[in-house]
Protein backbone atom coordinates (compact mmCIF):
# COMPACT_ATOMS: atom_id res chain seq x y z
CA UNK A 1 0.00 0.00 0.00
CA UNK A 2 2.81 2.32 0.97
CA UNK A 3 4.69 1.65 -2.25
CA UNK A 4 1.49 2.22 -4.18
CA UNK A 5 1.13 5.63 -2.56
CA UNK A 6 4.75 6.43 -3.35
CA UNK A 7 4.14 5.40 -6.93
CA UNK A 8 1.09 7.65 -7.24
CA UNK A 9 2.95 10.59 -5.70
CA UNK A 10 5.88 10.00 -8.01
CA UNK A 11 3.57 9.85 -11.02
CA UNK A 12 1.83 13.02 -9.87
CA UNK A 13 5.15 14.83 -9.53
CA UNK A 14 6.12 13.81 -13.07
CA UNK A 15 2.78 15.08 -14.38
CA UNK A 16 3.16 18.34 -12.42
CA UNK A 17 6.74 18.74 -13.63
CA UNK A 18 5.65 18.35 -17.25
CA UNK A 19 2.69 20.67 -16.76
CA UNK A 20 4.92 23.35 -15.37
CA UNK A 21 7.36 23.33 -18.28
CA UNK A 22 7.79 26.66 -19.98
CA UNK A 23 7.26 26.26 -23.71
CA UNK A 24 10.22 26.56 -26.09
CA UNK A 25 10.65 29.86 -27.96
CA UNK A 26 9.58 28.06 -31.14
CA UNK A 27 7.51 24.86 -31.42
CA UNK A 28 8.95 21.71 -32.96
CA UNK A 29 6.36 22.09 -35.72
CA UNK A 30 7.28 25.69 -36.64
CA UNK A 31 10.95 24.83 -36.54
CA UNK A 32 10.42 21.81 -38.77
CA UNK A 33 8.41 23.83 -41.31
CA UNK A 34 11.23 26.35 -41.51
CA UNK A 35 13.93 23.73 -42.07
CA UNK A 36 11.80 21.79 -44.58
CA UNK A 37 11.85 24.79 -46.94
CA UNK A 38 15.63 24.71 -47.23
CA UNK A 39 16.79 22.45 -50.08
CA UNK A 40 19.49 20.11 -48.75
CA UNK A 41 19.29 17.24 -51.22
CA UNK A 42 22.51 15.21 -51.34
CA UNK A 43 23.91 13.64 -54.51
CA UNK A 44 25.41 10.21 -55.22
CA UNK A 45 28.95 9.66 -56.51
CA UNK A 46 30.46 13.03 -55.64
CA UNK A 47 34.11 13.36 -54.67
CA UNK A 48 33.48 16.09 -52.10
CA UNK A 49 31.80 16.18 -48.67
CA UNK A 50 29.23 17.56 -48.51
CA UNK A 51 28.17 16.23 -51.89
CA UNK A 52 26.17 19.41 -52.51
CA UNK A 53 27.21 22.88 -51.33
CA UNK A 54 23.62 23.83 -50.52
CA UNK A 55 23.73 21.65 -47.41
CA UNK A 56 25.86 24.41 -45.87
CA UNK A 57 22.81 26.70 -45.95
CA UNK A 58 21.09 24.65 -43.27
CA UNK A 59 24.35 23.85 -41.45
CA UNK A 60 25.21 27.53 -41.03
CA UNK A 61 21.67 28.40 -39.97
CA UNK A 62 21.69 25.67 -37.32
CA UNK A 63 25.07 26.83 -36.02
CA UNK A 64 23.65 30.34 -35.62
CA UNK A 65 20.55 29.06 -33.85
CA UNK A 66 22.56 26.78 -31.56
CA UNK A 67 24.67 29.75 -30.49
CA UNK A 68 21.53 31.79 -29.84
CA UNK A 69 20.21 28.94 -27.68
CA UNK A 70 23.31 29.10 -25.52
CA UNK A 71 25.12 26.05 -26.90
CA UNK A 72 28.90 26.12 -26.61
CA UNK A 73 31.78 25.31 -28.91
CA UNK A 74 29.45 25.58 -31.92
CA UNK A 75 31.30 24.90 -35.16
CA UNK A 76 30.70 23.83 -38.75
CA UNK A 77 33.49 21.61 -40.07
CA UNK A 78 34.89 21.92 -43.59
CA UNK A 79 32.75 18.88 -44.40
CA UNK A 80 29.55 20.62 -43.36
CA UNK A 81 29.09 18.82 -40.03
CA UNK A 82 27.65 20.99 -37.25
CA UNK A 83 28.97 20.23 -33.75
CA UNK A 84 27.98 21.81 -30.43
CA UNK A 85 27.92 21.15 -26.69
CA UNK A 86 25.11 21.90 -24.25
CA UNK A 87 26.52 22.16 -20.73
CA UNK A 88 24.97 20.11 -17.99
CA UNK A 89 23.32 21.82 -15.01
CA UNK A 90 24.15 19.29 -12.31
CA UNK A 91 26.29 19.91 -9.25
CA UNK A 92 28.78 17.48 -10.75
CA UNK A 93 28.30 16.91 -14.48
CA UNK A 94 31.21 14.49 -14.61
CA UNK A 95 29.02 11.85 -12.92
CA UNK A 96 26.74 11.61 -15.96
CA UNK A 97 28.01 10.37 -19.33
CA UNK A 98 28.03 12.96 -22.12
CA UNK A 99 25.10 11.86 -24.28
CA UNK A 100 25.20 12.69 -28.00
CA UNK A 101 22.24 13.49 -30.24
CA UNK A 102 22.68 13.29 -34.00
CA UNK A 103 20.36 14.00 -36.93
CA UNK A 104 21.11 14.40 -40.61
CA UNK A 105 20.41 17.54 -42.60
CA UNK A 106 20.36 16.15 -46.15
CA UNK A 107 17.38 14.66 -47.96
CA UNK A 108 17.32 11.68 -50.29
CA UNK A 109 18.59 12.01 -53.89
CA UNK A 110 15.61 9.83 -54.92
CA UNK A 111 13.02 12.63 -55.01
CA UNK A 112 13.38 16.38 -55.42
CA UNK A 113 13.74 18.44 -52.26
CA UNK A 114 13.58 21.78 -54.07
CA UNK A 115 10.70 24.18 -53.31
CA UNK A 116 9.17 21.98 -50.64
CA UNK A 117 5.73 23.33 -49.79
CA UNK A 118 4.54 21.64 -46.63
CA UNK A 119 0.77 21.25 -46.32
CA UNK A 120 -0.84 21.02 -42.89
CA UNK A 121 -3.97 18.89 -42.76
CA UNK A 122 -5.46 20.35 -39.59
CA UNK A 123 -7.52 18.25 -37.23
CA UNK A 124 -7.37 15.14 -39.43
CA UNK A 125 -10.65 13.24 -39.30
CA UNK A 126 -9.67 10.00 -41.07
CA UNK A 127 -9.71 8.93 -44.70
CA UNK A 128 -7.18 9.05 -47.52
CA UNK A 129 -5.10 12.21 -47.99
CA UNK A 130 -4.84 13.48 -51.57
CA UNK A 131 -1.83 15.72 -52.09
CA UNK A 132 -3.05 19.00 -53.61
CA UNK A 133 -0.53 19.61 -56.43
CA UNK A 134 -0.67 16.03 -57.79
CA UNK A 135 -3.95 14.18 -57.15
CA UNK A 136 -2.32 10.89 -58.18
CA UNK A 137 -0.27 11.10 -54.98
CA UNK A 138 -2.56 9.70 -52.29
CA UNK A 139 -1.68 8.65 -48.76
CA UNK A 140 -4.20 5.86 -48.28
CA UNK A 141 -5.39 4.43 -44.99
CA UNK A 142 -5.07 0.96 -46.55
CA UNK A 143 -1.32 1.36 -47.08
CA UNK A 144 -0.77 3.60 -44.04
CA UNK A 145 -2.64 2.11 -41.07
CA UNK A 146 -0.65 4.58 -38.96
CA UNK A 147 -3.17 7.22 -40.10
CA UNK A 148 -5.78 5.63 -37.84
CA UNK A 149 -3.73 6.71 -34.83
CA UNK A 150 -3.62 10.33 -36.01
CA UNK A 151 -7.28 11.33 -35.74
CA UNK A 152 -7.48 14.90 -34.42
CA UNK A 153 -3.79 15.50 -35.10
CA UNK A 154 -2.37 18.03 -37.59
CA UNK A 155 -0.73 15.96 -40.32
CA UNK A 156 2.13 17.47 -42.33
CA UNK A 157 2.72 16.37 -45.93
CA UNK A 158 4.42 17.79 -49.01
CA UNK A 159 2.22 19.12 -51.83
CA UNK A 160 2.72 16.10 -54.11
CA UNK A 161 5.63 17.45 -56.17
CA UNK A 162 8.52 16.83 -53.76
CA UNK A 163 9.44 14.82 -50.71
CA UNK A 164 8.73 16.46 -47.34
CA UNK A 165 12.16 16.01 -45.84
CA UNK A 166 10.82 14.79 -42.51
CA UNK A 167 13.74 12.39 -42.96
CA UNK A 168 15.53 13.87 -41.20
CA UNK A 169 14.61 17.49 -40.60
CA UNK A 170 12.14 16.16 -38.02
CA UNK A 171 15.10 14.81 -36.08
CA UNK A 172 16.92 18.12 -36.47
CA UNK A 173 13.88 20.12 -35.32
CA UNK A 174 13.26 17.80 -32.36
CA UNK A 175 16.84 18.04 -31.09
CA UNK A 176 16.80 21.84 -31.49
CA UNK A 177 13.47 22.08 -29.66
CA UNK A 178 14.83 19.88 -26.87
CA UNK A 179 17.76 22.30 -26.43
CA UNK A 180 15.37 25.25 -26.50
CA UNK A 181 13.09 23.64 -23.90
CA UNK A 182 16.03 22.80 -21.63
CA UNK A 183 17.17 26.41 -21.82
CA UNK A 184 13.73 27.72 -20.83
CA UNK A 185 13.49 25.21 -17.99
CA UNK A 186 16.64 25.09 -15.87
CA UNK A 187 14.71 23.00 -13.35
CA UNK A 188 15.14 20.05 -15.76
CA UNK A 189 18.34 18.42 -14.58
CA UNK A 190 20.65 16.93 -17.19
CA UNK A 191 24.29 16.17 -17.86
CA UNK A 192 26.34 17.63 -20.70
CA UNK A 193 25.00 16.93 -24.18
CA UNK A 194 26.90 16.71 -27.46
CA UNK A 195 24.99 17.74 -30.58
CA UNK A 196 25.79 17.01 -34.24
CA UNK A 197 23.96 17.58 -37.50
CA UNK A 198 25.46 15.68 -40.42
CA UNK A 199 25.37 16.02 -44.22
CA UNK A 200 25.23 13.23 -46.80
CA UNK A 201 23.62 10.54 -44.67
CA UNK A 202 21.48 9.48 -47.60
CA UNK A 203 24.51 8.85 -49.78
CA UNK A 204 26.37 7.21 -46.91
CA UNK A 205 29.48 9.34 -47.03
CA UNK A 206 28.97 12.18 -44.53
CA UNK A 207 29.66 10.00 -41.52
CA UNK A 208 33.11 9.07 -42.85
CA UNK A 209 34.16 12.60 -41.95
CA UNK A 210 32.66 12.50 -38.46
CA UNK A 211 35.08 13.43 -35.68
CA UNK A 212 34.05 10.97 -32.96
CA UNK A 213 36.69 12.24 -30.55
CA UNK A 214 35.95 15.91 -31.13
CA UNK A 215 32.24 15.24 -30.75
CA UNK A 216 32.92 14.44 -27.11
CA UNK A 217 30.06 12.02 -26.36
CA UNK A 218 30.41 8.71 -24.57
CA UNK A 219 27.18 7.31 -25.99
CA UNK A 220 24.79 8.75 -28.56
CA UNK A 221 21.48 8.45 -30.34
CA UNK A 222 20.63 9.17 -33.93
CA UNK A 223 17.16 10.69 -34.13
CA UNK A 224 16.24 9.39 -37.57
CA UNK A 225 13.58 6.70 -37.10
CA UNK A 226 9.92 6.49 -37.99
CA UNK A 227 6.71 6.00 -36.06
CA UNK A 228 6.32 7.07 -32.43
CA UNK A 229 7.83 4.58 -30.01
CA UNK A 230 10.07 2.84 -32.55
CA UNK A 231 13.59 2.32 -31.21
CA UNK A 232 16.30 0.44 -33.12
CA UNK A 233 19.44 -1.13 -31.77
CA UNK A 234 19.85 -3.49 -34.71
CA UNK A 235 20.59 -2.86 -38.39
CA UNK A 236 21.62 -4.88 -41.42
CA UNK A 237 25.09 -6.12 -41.94
CA UNK A 238 25.81 -4.87 -45.43
CA UNK A 239 28.13 -5.55 -48.34
CA UNK A 240 28.21 -4.43 -51.98
CA UNK A 241 29.36 -6.69 -54.82
CA UNK A 242 30.58 -5.43 -58.19
CA UNK A 243 30.59 -8.06 -60.92
CA UNK A 244 32.47 -7.17 -64.11
CA UNK A 245 31.97 -8.92 -67.46
CA UNK A 246 34.83 -8.31 -69.87
CA UNK A 247 34.08 -8.99 -73.54
CA UNK A 248 35.72 -7.86 -76.77
CA UNK A 249 34.29 -5.18 -79.04
CA UNK A 250 35.03 -4.78 -82.73
CA UNK A 251 33.36 -3.26 -85.80
CA UNK A 252 30.18 -5.31 -86.24
CA UNK A 253 30.79 -5.50 -89.99
CA UNK A 254 33.92 -7.57 -89.47
CA UNK A 255 33.11 -9.08 -86.10
CA UNK A 256 32.75 -12.72 -87.09
CA UNK A 257 34.84 -14.91 -84.83
CA UNK A 258 36.28 -11.89 -83.03
CA UNK A 259 33.56 -10.12 -81.09
CA UNK A 260 32.72 -11.33 -77.59
CA UNK A 261 29.53 -9.60 -76.46
CA UNK A 262 29.56 -9.25 -72.67
CA UNK A 263 25.88 -8.27 -72.63
CA UNK A 264 24.68 -11.87 -73.00
CA UNK A 265 26.76 -12.92 -70.02
CA UNK A 266 25.35 -10.18 -67.77
CA UNK A 267 21.82 -11.10 -68.89
CA UNK A 268 22.49 -14.73 -67.98
CA UNK A 269 23.85 -13.68 -64.58
CA UNK A 270 20.83 -11.50 -63.85
CA UNK A 271 18.54 -14.39 -64.70
CA UNK A 272 20.09 -16.47 -61.91
CA UNK A 273 18.90 -14.28 -59.00
CA UNK A 274 16.44 -16.27 -56.86
CA UNK A 275 13.07 -14.52 -56.94
CA UNK A 276 12.45 -15.10 -53.24
CA UNK A 277 15.63 -13.32 -52.10
CA UNK A 278 14.94 -9.83 -53.44
CA UNK A 279 13.90 -6.60 -51.68
CA UNK A 280 10.52 -6.78 -53.40
CA UNK A 281 9.85 -10.27 -52.00
CA UNK A 282 11.29 -10.07 -48.47
CA UNK A 283 10.50 -8.29 -45.20
CA UNK A 284 11.05 -8.41 -41.44
CA UNK A 285 14.26 -10.19 -40.52
CA UNK A 286 14.80 -11.83 -43.92
CA UNK A 287 17.79 -10.52 -45.86
CA UNK A 288 18.16 -10.02 -49.62
CA UNK A 289 20.40 -9.58 -52.64
CA UNK A 290 19.58 -6.59 -54.81
CA UNK A 291 21.05 -5.86 -58.25
CA UNK A 292 20.52 -2.09 -58.31
CA UNK A 293 22.72 -0.53 -60.98
CA UNK A 294 24.93 -1.51 -63.86
CA UNK A 295 26.47 -0.77 -67.23
CA UNK A 296 25.55 -2.86 -70.22
CA UNK A 297 28.00 -2.77 -73.10
CA UNK A 298 29.62 -5.15 -75.60
CA UNK A 299 33.18 -4.59 -74.38
CA UNK A 300 32.62 -4.31 -70.67
CA UNK A 301 29.47 -4.71 -68.63
CA UNK A 302 29.14 -4.54 -64.88
CA UNK A 303 26.56 -5.00 -62.20
CA UNK A 304 26.33 -3.66 -58.65
CA UNK A 305 24.56 -5.79 -56.08
CA UNK A 306 23.61 -5.02 -52.49
CA UNK A 307 23.86 -7.88 -49.98
CA UNK A 308 21.89 -7.44 -46.75
CA UNK A 309 21.31 -9.66 -43.73
CA UNK A 310 20.96 -9.25 -39.97
CA UNK A 311 23.31 -12.17 -39.35
CA UNK A 312 26.87 -12.35 -40.61
CA UNK A 313 26.45 -16.05 -41.44
CA UNK A 314 23.48 -15.18 -43.64
CA UNK A 315 25.51 -12.49 -45.34
CA UNK A 316 28.37 -14.92 -45.97
CA UNK A 317 25.91 -17.35 -47.55
CA UNK A 318 24.63 -14.64 -49.89
CA UNK A 319 28.15 -13.72 -50.93
CA UNK A 320 28.91 -17.36 -51.65
CA UNK A 321 25.76 -17.60 -53.77
CA UNK A 322 26.82 -14.59 -55.89
CA UNK A 323 30.25 -16.18 -56.37
CA UNK A 324 28.70 -19.53 -57.34
CA UNK A 325 26.51 -17.71 -59.87
CA UNK A 326 29.68 -16.18 -61.36
CA UNK A 327 31.13 -19.68 -61.81
CA UNK A 328 27.93 -20.89 -63.50
CA UNK A 329 27.77 -17.97 -65.93
CA UNK A 330 31.51 -18.23 -66.61
CA UNK A 331 31.06 -21.91 -67.55
CA UNK A 332 28.42 -20.91 -70.08
CA UNK A 333 30.41 -17.95 -71.49
CA UNK A 334 34.05 -19.08 -71.38
CA UNK A 335 35.24 -16.19 -73.57
CA UNK A 336 33.87 -13.51 -71.23
CA UNK A 337 36.16 -12.74 -68.30
CA UNK A 338 34.02 -12.39 -65.18
CA UNK A 339 35.32 -11.01 -61.89
CA UNK A 340 33.57 -10.29 -58.62
CA UNK A 341 34.66 -7.81 -55.97
CA UNK A 342 32.84 -7.63 -52.62
CA UNK A 343 33.17 -4.70 -50.21
CA UNK A 344 32.03 -4.46 -46.61
CA UNK A 345 29.74 -1.44 -45.95
CA UNK A 346 28.68 -1.77 -42.32
CA UNK A 347 27.85 -4.34 -39.67
CA UNK A 348 24.84 -4.95 -37.44
CA UNK A 349 25.32 -2.57 -34.50
CA UNK A 350 23.66 -5.05 -32.16
CA UNK A 351 27.00 -6.83 -31.93
CA UNK A 352 28.25 -3.87 -29.90
CA UNK A 353 25.00 -2.53 -28.41
CA UNK A 354 24.25 -5.82 -26.68
CA UNK A 355 26.99 -4.75 -24.25
CA UNK A 356 25.22 -1.41 -23.57
CA UNK A 357 21.65 -2.41 -22.71
CA UNK A 358 21.11 0.81 -20.70
CA UNK A 359 21.01 2.82 -23.93
CA UNK A 360 17.95 1.00 -25.21
CA UNK A 361 16.40 0.72 -21.75
CA UNK A 362 16.68 4.44 -21.04
CA UNK A 363 15.16 5.27 -24.42
CA UNK A 364 12.26 2.89 -23.79
CA UNK A 365 11.67 4.50 -20.37
CA UNK A 366 11.81 7.99 -21.92
CA UNK A 367 9.17 7.04 -24.48
CA UNK A 368 6.94 5.51 -21.80
CA UNK A 369 7.14 8.70 -19.75
CA UNK A 370 5.91 10.54 -22.84
CA UNK A 371 2.87 8.28 -22.80
CA UNK A 372 4.05 6.15 -25.73
CA UNK A 373 4.33 2.39 -26.13
CA UNK A 374 7.97 1.84 -27.14
CA UNK A 375 8.98 -1.15 -29.25
CA UNK A 376 12.19 -2.44 -30.81
CA UNK A 377 12.43 -2.62 -34.57
CA UNK A 378 15.43 -3.94 -36.50
CA UNK A 379 16.27 -1.50 -39.31
CA UNK A 380 16.28 -2.91 -42.83
CA UNK A 381 19.02 -0.46 -43.67
CA UNK A 382 21.98 1.23 -42.07
CA UNK A 383 22.16 4.35 -40.01
CA UNK A 384 25.02 6.71 -39.31
CA UNK A 385 24.87 5.06 -35.91
CA UNK A 386 25.89 1.69 -37.36
CA UNK A 387 29.23 3.13 -38.33
CA UNK A 388 29.69 5.25 -35.19
CA UNK A 389 28.93 2.24 -33.01
CA UNK A 390 31.87 0.38 -34.53
CA UNK A 391 34.07 3.46 -34.12
CA UNK A 392 33.57 3.34 -30.36
CA UNK A 393 30.44 5.49 -29.99
CA UNK A 394 27.48 3.19 -29.25
CA UNK A 395 24.55 4.82 -31.09
CA UNK A 396 21.04 3.32 -31.33
CA UNK A 397 18.32 5.07 -33.32
CA UNK A 398 15.22 6.85 -32.04
CA UNK A 399 11.89 7.63 -33.71
CA UNK A 400 10.96 11.03 -35.15
CA UNK A 401 7.25 10.47 -35.76
CA UNK A 402 7.70 10.60 -39.55
CA UNK A 403 7.14 7.90 -42.13
CA UNK A 404 7.20 7.07 -45.89
CA UNK A 405 10.76 8.32 -46.20
CA UNK A 406 12.35 9.08 -49.59
CA UNK A 407 9.04 9.55 -51.36
CA UNK A 408 6.36 12.09 -52.12
CA UNK A 409 3.99 10.43 -49.63
CA UNK A 410 6.23 11.22 -46.68
CA UNK A 411 4.46 12.64 -43.63
CA UNK A 412 4.74 13.53 -39.98
CA UNK A 413 2.39 15.27 -37.56
CA UNK A 414 2.34 17.88 -34.83
CA UNK A 415 1.99 15.21 -32.17
CA UNK A 416 4.73 13.15 -33.84
CA UNK A 417 7.16 16.05 -33.56
CA UNK A 418 6.08 17.01 -30.05
CA UNK A 419 6.09 13.52 -28.54
CA UNK A 420 9.51 12.79 -30.05
CA UNK A 421 10.83 16.01 -28.55
CA UNK A 422 9.28 15.17 -25.19
CA UNK A 423 10.98 11.76 -25.31
CA UNK A 424 14.38 13.40 -25.84
CA UNK A 425 13.79 15.70 -22.86
CA UNK A 426 12.80 12.72 -20.71
CA UNK A 427 15.86 10.82 -21.90
CA UNK A 428 18.41 13.38 -20.76
CA UNK A 429 16.66 13.49 -17.37
CA UNK A 430 16.78 9.70 -17.05
CA UNK A 431 20.53 9.68 -17.68
CA UNK A 432 20.90 12.27 -14.92
CA UNK A 433 18.63 10.35 -12.52
CA UNK A 434 20.41 7.06 -13.06
CA UNK A 435 23.93 8.34 -12.51
ZN1 LIG B 1 17.19 9.49 -42.43
XYZ file of C-alpha atoms and ligand atoms in Angstrom, residues 104 106 166-168 201-202 223-225 405-406, ligand 1:
13
model
C 21.114 14.404 -40.611
C 20.355 16.148 -46.150
C 10.817 14.788 -42.514
C 13.741 12.387 -42.960
C 15.530 13.871 -41.200
C 23.622 10.539 -44.666
C 21.478 9.483 -47.603
C 17.156 10.690 -34.132
C 16.241 9.388 -37.571
C 13.582 6.696 -37.105
C 10.762 8.322 -46.195
C 12.354 9.081 -49.587
Zn 17.187 9.494 -42.427
